[in-house]
Coordinates of C-alpha atoms and ligand atoms in Angstrom, one line a residue:
X1 CA 112.2 165.6 141.1
X2 CA 115.2 166.2 138.4
X3 CA 114.8 167.8 134.7
X4 CA 116.5 169.4 132.9
X5 CA 113.3 171.5 131.1
X6 CA 114.4 174.5 128.6
X7 CA 112.3 177.8 129.6
X8 CA 112.1 180.4 126.6
X9 CA 109.8 183.2 128.5
X10 CA 107.2 185.3 126.4
X11 CA 109.0 188.9 125.3
X12 CA 105.3 190.4 125.0
X13 CA 103.3 189.4 128.4
X14 CA 98.9 189.2 128.8
X15 CA 98.9 190.0 132.3
X16 CA 98.0 193.5 132.1
X17 CA 95.8 192.8 129.5
X18 CA 93.8 190.5 131.5
X19 CA 90.0 191.3 133.5
X20 CA 90.5 189.3 136.6
X21 CA 87.4 190.8 138.4
X22 CA 85.6 189.5 134.5
X23 CA 86.5 186.0 134.3
X24 CA 85.3 183.5 132.2
X25 CA 85.2 179.5 132.3
X26 CA 88.5 178.0 129.8
X27 CA 88.8 180.7 127.8
X28 CA 92.1 183.5 128.6
X29 CA 95.1 181.5 128.9
X30 CA 98.2 181.9 131.0
X31 CA 102.0 183.8 129.4
X32 CA 103.3 180.2 129.2
X33 CA 102.4 176.6 127.9
X34 CA 104.3 173.5 129.2
X35 CA 105.6 170.8 126.2
X36 CA 107.0 167.1 126.1
X37 CA 106.6 164.7 122.7
X38 CA 107.5 161.4 122.5
X39 CA 109.8 160.1 120.5
X40 CA 111.1 156.2 119.6
X41 CA 110.3 155.1 122.5
X42 CA 110.7 158.3 125.4
X43 CA 109.7 161.2 126.2
X44 CA 112.2 163.9 124.8
X45 CA 112.9 167.8 125.2
X46 CA 111.0 169.1 128.1
X47 CA 110.4 172.8 127.8
X48 CA 108.3 176.1 128.8
X49 CA 107.3 177.4 125.7
X50 CA 105.0 181.3 125.4
X51 CA 101.8 179.9 124.9
X52 CA 100.4 179.9 121.3
X53 CA 100.2 177.7 117.8
X54 CA 101.3 174.2 117.1
X55 CA 101.9 173.2 113.6
X56 CA 99.9 170.0 113.0
X57 CA 99.3 168.5 109.8
X58 CA 95.8 167.2 108.3
X59 CA 96.5 163.2 109.0
X60 CA 97.8 163.5 112.3
X61 CA 96.5 160.6 114.0
X62 CA 94.6 161.8 116.8
X63 CA 92.2 164.0 114.4
X64 CA 91.2 160.6 113.1
X65 CA 91.2 157.9 115.5
X66 CA 90.2 160.0 118.7
X67 CA 94.1 159.0 120.9
X68 CA 93.6 161.7 123.1
X69 CA 93.7 161.8 126.9
X70 CA 93.2 164.6 129.3
X71 CA 93.2 165.8 133.1
X72 CA 91.5 169.2 134.6
X73 CA 93.2 170.9 137.7
X74 CA 93.1 174.0 140.1
X75 CA 96.6 175.9 141.4
X76 CA 94.8 178.3 143.9
X77 CA 96.5 180.9 146.9
X78 CA 97.4 179.6 150.1
X79 CA 96.9 182.9 152.3
X80 CA 99.8 184.5 152.2
X81 CA 100.5 183.7 148.9
X82 CA 101.6 181.0 147.9
X83 CA 101.1 179.3 145.1
X84 CA 98.9 175.1 146.2
X85 CA 98.1 172.2 144.3
X86 CA 95.3 169.9 145.9
X87 CA 96.7 166.1 145.8
X88 CA 98.2 166.7 141.8
X89 CA 99.5 163.1 142.2
X90 CA 95.5 161.9 142.1
X91 CA 96.2 163.3 138.3
X92 CA 99.1 162.7 137.9
X93 CA 98.1 158.7 138.2
X94 CA 94.5 159.1 136.4
X95 CA 96.0 160.8 133.7
X96 CA 98.5 157.4 132.9
X97 CA 95.7 155.5 133.8
X98 CA 93.8 157.3 131.1
X99 CA 96.8 157.2 128.5
X100 CA 97.0 153.4 129.0
X101 CA 93.3 152.7 128.0
X102 CA 93.8 154.4 124.7
X103 CA 96.6 152.3 124.3
X104 CA 99.1 155.3 124.8
X105 CA 102.3 155.5 126.3
X106 CA 102.9 157.0 129.8
X107 CA 104.4 160.6 131.1
X108 CA 106.9 159.3 134.8
X109 CA 104.4 161.2 136.8
X110 CA 107.7 162.8 137.7
X111 CA 107.9 164.1 134.2
X112 CA 104.4 165.2 134.4
X113 CA 104.2 166.8 137.6
X114 CA 107.6 168.8 136.9
X115 CA 106.1 170.3 134.1
X116 CA 103.4 171.2 136.3
X117 CA 104.9 173.2 139.3
X118 CA 108.0 175.0 136.8
X119 CA 105.1 176.3 134.9
X120 CA 102.3 177.0 137.6
X121 CA 106.0 178.9 139.4
X122 CA 107.1 181.0 136.5
X123 CA 102.5 181.6 135.9
X124 CA 101.9 182.4 139.5
X125 CA 101.2 185.6 138.8
X126 CA 98.0 184.6 136.5
X127 CA 96.5 182.7 140.0
X128 CA 93.7 185.4 141.0
X129 CA 93.8 186.1 144.0
X130 CA 90.3 186.4 144.2
X131 CA 88.8 184.6 147.3
X132 CA 87.0 181.4 145.5
X133 CA 89.4 182.4 141.5
X134 CA 91.8 180.0 140.8
X135 CA 94.0 178.8 137.7
X136 CA 92.7 175.8 136.3
X137 CA 94.4 173.7 134.8
X138 CA 94.5 171.5 131.6
X139 CA 97.1 168.7 130.9
X140 CA 97.1 166.7 127.9
X141 CA 98.2 163.6 124.7
X142 CA 97.4 163.2 121.6
X143 CA 98.6 161.4 118.7
X144 CA 101.0 163.2 116.3
X145 CA 101.8 160.4 113.6
X146 CA 100.6 161.5 110.4
X147 CA 99.1 158.4 109.0
X148 CA 95.7 157.1 107.7
X149 CA 95.3 153.8 109.0
X150 CA 93.8 152.3 112.3
X151 CA 96.6 151.5 114.6
X152 CA 98.2 153.1 117.5
X153 CA 100.7 156.2 116.7
X154 CA 104.1 156.5 117.5
X155 CA 104.4 160.1 117.7
X156 CA 102.4 161.3 120.5
X157 CA 102.6 165.6 122.4
X158 CA 101.5 166.2 125.6
X159 CA 100.2 169.9 127.1
X160 CA 100.4 171.9 129.7
X161 CA 98.4 174.8 129.5
X162 CA 96.4 177.3 132.4
X163 CA 94.8 179.9 132.5
X164 CA 92.7 182.6 135.6
X165 CA 89.1 181.4 136.1
X166 CA 86.4 183.2 138.0
X167 CA 85.5 181.8 141.4
X168 CA 82.6 180.0 141.0
X169 CA 79.1 180.8 142.2
X170 CA 77.4 177.3 141.3
X171 CA 73.8 178.1 140.5
X172 CA 71.8 174.7 141.7
X173 CA 71.4 172.2 138.4
X174 CA 68.8 170.8 137.3
X175 CA 69.2 167.0 135.6
X176 CA 66.9 164.7 133.3
X177 CA 68.5 161.2 133.8
X178 CA 69.0 159.9 130.9
X179 CA 66.6 156.7 128.8
X180 CA 68.1 156.9 125.1
X181 CA 71.9 157.6 124.9
X182 CA 75.0 156.0 127.3
X183 CA 77.8 157.5 128.8
X184 CA 79.8 155.1 128.5
X185 CA 79.5 150.3 129.7
X186 CA 82.0 148.5 132.1
X187 CA 84.2 147.4 129.7
X188 CA 84.6 151.0 128.0
X189 CA 86.0 153.3 128.2
X190 CA 84.4 155.5 130.6
X191 CA 87.3 155.5 133.4
X192 CA 88.9 157.0 131.5
X193 CA 88.9 161.0 130.7
X194 CA 89.6 160.3 127.4
X195 CA 88.8 163.4 124.8
X196 CA 86.8 160.9 122.7
X197 CA 83.7 161.1 126.0
X198 CA 83.1 164.3 126.2
X199 CA 82.1 164.4 122.2
X200 CA 79.9 162.1 122.7
X201 CA 77.9 163.3 126.2
X202 CA 77.4 166.3 124.2
X203 CA 74.5 165.6 121.6
X204 CA 72.5 164.6 124.3
X205 CA 73.5 167.3 126.9
X206 CA 72.1 169.8 124.1
X207 CA 68.6 167.7 124.5
X208 CA 68.5 168.2 127.5
X209 CA 69.4 171.5 127.3
X210 CA 66.3 172.3 125.2
X211 CA 63.7 169.7 127.1
X212 CA 64.5 172.6 130.1
X213 CA 67.6 170.8 132.5
X214 CA 71.2 171.8 133.0
X215 CA 72.4 167.8 132.6
X216 CA 72.0 164.9 132.3
X217 CA 72.1 162.2 134.7
X218 CA 74.1 159.2 133.3
X219 CA 72.2 155.4 133.6
X220 CA 73.7 152.4 133.3
X221 CA 74.2 151.2 129.3
X222 CA 72.1 147.3 130.0
X223 CA 68.8 148.5 132.2
X224 CA 68.8 152.4 132.4
X225 CA 68.1 151.8 136.4
X226 CA 71.5 152.6 138.3
X227 CA 72.9 156.2 138.4
X228 CA 76.0 156.7 136.6
X229 CA 77.4 160.1 136.8
X230 CA 76.8 163.2 136.2
X231 CA 78.4 165.6 132.9
X232 CA 81.6 166.4 134.4
X233 CA 81.0 165.4 138.0
X234 CA 80.8 162.8 140.6
X235 CA 77.4 161.9 142.1
X236 CA 76.1 161.8 146.1
X237 CA 72.9 161.1 147.9
X238 CA 72.0 161.5 151.6
X239 CA 69.5 159.3 152.2
X240 CA 68.4 158.7 156.1
X241 CA 71.3 160.7 157.0
X242 CA 73.6 158.5 155.1
X243 CA 75.5 159.4 152.2
X244 CA 75.8 156.9 149.1
X245 CA 78.0 158.3 146.0
X246 CA 77.7 155.6 142.7
X247 CA 80.7 152.4 142.6
X248 CA 82.8 153.0 140.5
X249 CA 83.1 149.7 138.5
X250 CA 84.8 150.7 135.3
X251 CA 82.6 152.9 133.4
X252 CA 82.7 156.3 135.8
X253 CA 84.9 158.9 135.7
X254 CA 87.1 158.1 139.7
X255 CA 86.6 162.1 140.6
X256 CA 89.3 163.2 142.3
X257 CA 87.1 165.4 144.1
X258 CA 84.5 162.7 145.1
X259 CA 87.5 161.2 146.4
X260 CA 88.0 163.9 148.7
X261 CA 84.7 163.7 149.9
X262 CA 84.4 160.7 150.6
X263 CA 88.0 160.3 153.2
X264 CA 86.6 164.1 154.5
X265 CA 82.0 162.6 155.1
X266 CA 84.5 159.8 156.5
X267 CA 86.7 161.4 158.5
X268 CA 83.7 164.3 160.0
X269 CA 82.0 160.7 160.9
X270 CA 79.4 160.6 158.7
X271 CA 79.3 156.5 157.7
X272 CA 79.3 156.9 153.6
X273 CA 79.0 153.9 150.6
X274 CA 79.6 153.4 146.9
X275 CA 78.1 151.2 146.1
X276 CA 75.0 150.9 143.3
X277 CA 72.0 153.1 142.9
X278 CA 69.4 151.8 141.6
X279 CA 67.3 155.6 140.7
X280 CA 64.0 152.7 142.2
X281 CA 66.2 153.1 145.3
X282 CA 65.6 157.2 144.8
X283 CA 62.0 157.3 144.2
X284 CA 61.5 155.2 147.0
X285 CA 64.1 157.6 149.7
X286 CA 62.2 160.6 148.0
X287 CA 58.5 159.0 148.4
X288 CA 59.3 158.4 152.4
X289 CA 60.4 162.4 153.2
X290 CA 64.2 160.4 153.0
X291 CA 66.5 162.3 150.8
X292 CA 68.2 165.0 152.0
X293 CA 70.2 166.5 149.3
X294 CA 71.6 165.0 145.9
X295 CA 74.6 167.0 144.8
X296 CA 77.4 167.0 142.6
X297 CA 81.2 167.1 142.8
X298 CA 84.1 167.9 140.3
X299 CA 87.4 170.4 140.1
X300 CA 85.5 172.9 138.7
X301 CA 82.6 173.3 141.0
X302 CA 83.6 171.2 144.2
X303 CA 80.1 170.9 145.4
X304 CA 77.4 171.8 143.0
X305 CA 74.0 171.0 145.1
X306 CA 71.4 169.2 142.6
X307 CA 68.0 170.8 143.1
X308 CA 65.6 169.2 141.2
X309 CA 65.8 165.3 138.9
X310 CA 63.7 163.9 136.5
X311 CA 63.0 160.7 135.6
X312 CA 60.5 159.3 133.3
X313 CA 58.0 161.2 133.9
X314 CA 58.6 162.0 137.8
X315 CA 60.1 164.9 138.1
X316 CA 61.5 165.3 142.4
X317 CA 62.8 169.1 144.1
X318 CA 63.7 169.4 146.4
X319 CA 64.0 172.4 148.7
X320 CA 67.8 175.1 148.6
X321 CA 68.0 175.1 152.1
X322 CA 69.0 172.0 151.6
X323 CA 72.1 171.0 152.0
X324 CA 73.7 170.4 155.0
X325 CA 76.5 167.4 154.0
X326 CA 76.9 169.2 150.3
X327 CA 77.7 172.7 151.9
X328 CA 80.3 171.6 155.0
X329 CA 82.7 169.6 152.7
X330 CA 82.9 172.3 149.9
X331 CA 83.8 175.3 153.3
X332 CA 86.6 172.5 154.1
X333 CA 87.8 172.1 150.4
X334 CA 87.7 175.5 149.8
X335 CA 89.3 175.7 153.5
X336 CA 92.1 173.5 152.5
X337 CA 92.9 175.7 148.9
X338 CA 92.9 178.2 150.9
X339 CA 95.0 177.5 153.9
X340 CA 92.3 178.1 156.6
X341 CA 91.4 174.8 157.2
X342 CA 94.5 172.6 158.9
X343 CA 96.2 169.9 156.2
X344 CA 96.9 167.2 158.6
X345 CA 96.7 164.8 155.3
X346 CA 99.0 166.7 152.7
X347 CA 96.9 167.0 150.4
X348 CA 97.7 171.1 149.6
X349 CA 101.2 171.0 147.4
X350 CA 102.9 174.2 147.3
X351 CA 104.0 175.0 144.2
X352 CA 108.0 174.2 143.5
X353 CA 110.0 174.1 140.3
X354 CA 113.3 172.4 140.9
X355 CA 114.2 174.4 137.8
X356 CA 112.9 177.6 138.0
X357 CA 115.7 179.4 140.6
Ligands
PLP401 C1 83.0 163.0 133.3 C2 83.3 163.8 134.8 N1 82.9 163.3 135.8 C3 83.8 163.2 137.5 C4 84.3 164.5 137.0 C5 84.8 164.9 138.1 O1 86.1 164.7 138.5 P1 87.2 165.7 139.5 O2 86.8 165.8 140.6 O3 88.1 164.4 139.4 O4 87.3 166.7 139.1 C6 84.8 164.6 135.9 C7 85.6 166.4 136.0 O5 86.4 166.2 136.1 C8 84.3 164.3 134.8 O6 84.9 164.7 133.3

């Protein structure tokens, strides 16, 4: 990696004001941010500056036409104190796939990764040392032309912000299979991490909460029969002692955790199938006593157990103690991130900046 990132350090660090034992997710931001602008067909002037407001005009296109994409990842600390990332190249690649889908410029993976490493290296004191805590990392890009006509912007801003997040003790979640709204359809933007996908999910999520469920389980946009994913997680079912997860066919976000979970389970000898999963197969397995576990996977939670699943007039409940596969795979990922389990796959990357010396 070799780029010249101009660094302006804060003269007024907020680090001392943060209570690392009582962090809420997503509301505390580290001292610096990485910013690079796309103009005249190229990425220009990468820099790290103190975290703070940015100036925009009311006509900024992303506010009107939604050209905005993002990523979510975590930096953790090895037990020896080294800051680590897990498979950051997967996020860099997915970011560019999202950008392409929204007709935005891609960002060279090298620049994405160098910005990421330099920023995290600089603000590594913000990675909470507590077990299970991490620094959440949010790269994002949005259109910045000021122009009120539907079309692509010619200028964009790419920013990375970070912030410490507390340990996530996942409580079991209840899900309701959505029967009216869809998150995405094949050919739409569901596979991209596009900001608008999340906007569209808020109303159904609120309705689900009003009915007493934590999250919506998204179904296919055609027949509402095949299971897609959940909120900010991919979903796994353990049935007949085998592991099933919906195939990513264009409408589901290809989760990085999903990808790692599949590999870890297969390497451990589990049979894992990526295929369309009909809700009726799940109901049948449940009725036969063959639905052993349901869990969601994602960067924030790693693995979250599902204890209740509603579909029309059926409510399936799962005993809390049943999470053998999910617990095993969560312990693997947590152990890899903490350096207590040996990384034999080259997934764990120490944070190292070529710019910061
Ligand atoms: C819609 C959606 N599905 C799945 C996931 C899980 O993806 P990952 O494992 O890369 O965090 C996320 C989170 O990023 C998400 O927002």
